[in-house]
Amino acid sequence: MKLLLSKAVTLLCAASALAKSRRGPRVQSVILPRATQNNGLQDIVTWDEYSLMINGKRLMVFSGEVHPYRNPVQSLHLDIFQKIKAMGFNAVSFYVYWGIHEPKRGEISFEGFRDLQPFFDAAKKAGIYLIARPGPYINAETSGGGFPGWGTYTPGLWRTSNTTYMEAIEGYIKTVGAKIAENEITKGGPVILVQAENEYSGVQEPYTEDFEYHKQLLQLFRDSGLTVPTITNDAWPGGHFTSVDIYGYDSYPNGFDCSNPYVWKSDAVPEWFWGAHQGINPEDLHAVYEFQGGAFDGWGGSGYAPCAVLTGPEFERVFYKNQYAMSTTLFNIYMIFGGTNWGGIAHPGGYTSYDYGSVIAEDRTLREKYYELKLQANFLAVSPAYLTSRPQNIYDTQGSFTGNSALKTTQVLDVVGNKTGFYVVRQTDASTNALQTYTLQLPTSIGTLSIPTIGGSLALNGKDSKIHVVDYAAGSTTVLYTTAEILTCLKIPPPVAKVLSGTGTIQQKSLASNSLALQYKTTGQTVVQVGSTVLYILDRVNAYQFWVLHPPTSGPFAHYSTENPIIVKGGYLLRSVSIRGSTLSIQGDLNNTATFEIIAPAASSKSVIFNGNALALSKTAHGTLAAKRAAKLPAIKLPNLSSLTWKYADSLPEIRPGYSDAKWTAADHNSTVNPTTPSTPVVLYAGDYGYHTGNIIWRAHFNATGSESAFTANVRGGTAFGYSVWLDSTFIGSWAGDAVHSSYESTFKFPLLLKEGSGHVLTILQDHMGYEGDWWAASDSFKEPRGIHSYSFVGDKVPTVNVWKVTGNLGGESHVDRTRGPLNEGGLYGERQGWHLPGFNDARWAVGKPTTGISSAGVGFYRTTFNLNMPKGVDYPLSLVVSNSTTNPLYRSQLYVNGYQFGKYVNHIGPQTVFPVPQGILNYNGLNTLAVSIWAEGSTGAKLHSLALQLTSKVESSISAIVNQPLTAWAPRPGAY
Ligand code: GAL
């Protein structure tokens, strides 16, 4: 039986298990044109020019990028992995951030949230393969692009084979390499690939690509015990670092301008990637290690909501399908879950949120684009023909097969199997919103057909793309062609002999060779049975509601099974299924009443349990199981933060008379290896003294000449930084910062003439927005200093600074808080003392609220506590929400939850005002400590306009138990100053 289908959006087909499957034998009879490759070190992960294989089985690697360090709650990794898995994906790619593992040279730590083992274990539990990307360079919008702060004073050009650099990376690569190696698939773990470097692509004159670096880095990987294939992600298909096992590239075709989310470039759908791949590594599969899944946003930016529009369902349909048109069989979406730049993770171009507009939002809720991607992943998961396909007419797509030059159609043929064809149709001008109608002239096994065969035409909206299949095997049936897109196929006995349900009109016509054409106009869901095949014809809204889940098998890789799919319609998220005897258990999340339809073998679904409770089952008109289930969403009461008792203390004692900075670090270096030459008598780069994050404070002691009238300084802090200056106890001004400047020179007038010979101190409080990235290969750009580049006094006779002192976080590289890591706290007095931590005794502090604030320039610290008593069985993400202050707008604030810095707010720059704080950082069943710092940069002080705790979503959830991260309490800090 051959089926021809026209006119609908999505198709889900079920074919008889009794009928002889055509797919099994076909794959086995494949004769590959060339030998399968492995790297000689293992034979579990192999590949050829078509696809990757695991244990000899081809797979489409559908992967999403997740950064473990951007989610410090280890027990939440499983939630993210399950959501990715439920989307039909089978892999996750992750960076490791060297800078947080080796904050002090030679002291490598995987303590606390930095431990990678829970991440590996959760991936395995969810049935997700991992692609490890340990750097050493990662970019990733992290401070220093992943490099440790001490790199800024390490001589030698970085990202080259320079000995000083190679010595610097050796300890880290060997340690992290060994950890990844222990979790390779060869040892029963989830890791299948490992990436060397990151976008080692752009090289500036006079440097050239450093092949010796490639060699030595790959050797370090191997020395650490890694055996899985090595990969690299060229920034574009440019043929760099091809000495890895499987070369691939990155692509961000829609760019990063989230403020214009509807503006697409007309030629943004690249077809030359295929030719480039063929020119560079035709012997390997077509691998894309990063493909745009969102966009990052910076200080003063648009916020992430429009980034999710820029890269929304339309983008996914057009740009991802264009990659499928080029037979991409390893496809990693960057990011799939962005997470949070908590603490000092962010580079200067980013703020606390790294939501990225990705399919899983920062608060772990699912965006519409999640459901669109689920359709694509499920389709390719049941399309083995795609895994041995080649595009046929890549440079001749315009007007092909349609005769309509406003459309491009790529013919992607299975060149090894039975000549299944995938025809990817899209707009020639990617940016157009115009609808095009078309007919297709497609070669099929019964000759060329003009489609639709029963007359009429097809339509494609602007910013849309469709994949039509030809000679596509679906169980016992061959779909001769379909202009509907396929969601999934499975083999189960049709539930009833012949039933139609749903609305719409269906026309039929018998064609040659036992073929039947169906043409239909339907809405919603229509179920049709033809012979032994049941078709679900779905519009997009209905298609989004389907989940394809696989019961676990046994053994160590039980959760990686792709056999015996169970299809369930309904629910916000269905995570997993399992079968015991005749009972089917479904674990899922609901945000309202779900109407389930369950397509499962009758013998194993006599009863169905959802989240532990039996469902009351009935039968649909076409014989599948149906059930309704209301979401259990208990009401909760959240504390009103503004009515709590808050305590206040001044956090800038440095400007008080008599303050002693004796314990501070003397800034007395006469030279630096930093490539930026200072214009000061002593080096005033905070990094040279071991301070790499958060606020930095400088103190300049001088004796007055009596004629100085002002002080000028050029301070560098990174985009959106600011600084404030005090002469003794008197505020003399700020550069409050904007979204443009990363350094700024300003002159601050003295309020009066100083007495000749009298001693004075200038106190300069500056923000450190993170180190720059080091994107260019052979580059030192991350060494761009943070601190004072030049300074001078104004006057006839100018004084000399006798002593410069500096502080950042207590302990510098020997940071005090091992739980929260090296980037969490900065150099404010309150941070050095640990005031942000739970359990600090503030009994002697005054009463004062951050919404009352301070009335002059300076720094205030506020603390309060509150209890939460959240119900079980739900996922209720919370955010701290502030609102913009328009009076006294110039201020910077940090929000600490149980000691973790989960918000850096710059009121006059923005844009972020909603700061998600995950459960596990917030204690959902017990006491919480909230601390807030306010640095008023204006002379009239500052306050938070409002501060609230808000729910961002309510979901009944089968999420695994969330264990709080250690919320370690304050303890005396010996030597704190
Ligand atoms: C890529 C890079 C990633 C990330 C991305 C933009 O070029 O490899 O690390 O920076 O751009 O978000």
Coordinates of C-alpha atoms in Angstrom, one line a residue, residues 8 188 236 274-275 288 378 384 522 704 842:
A8 CA -2.1 19.6 6.3
G188 CA 29.7 3.2 30.9
W236 CA 32.3 29.3 10.4
W274 CA 27.3 22.3 2.3
G275 CA 30.0 23.0 -0.3
V288 CA 27.2 21.7 13.4
N378 CA 10.6 13.5 16.7
P384 CA 16.5 6.6 9.3
T522 CA -8.9 19.7 8.2
A704 CA 48.8 67.8 50.1
D842 CA 22.8 41.6 62.6

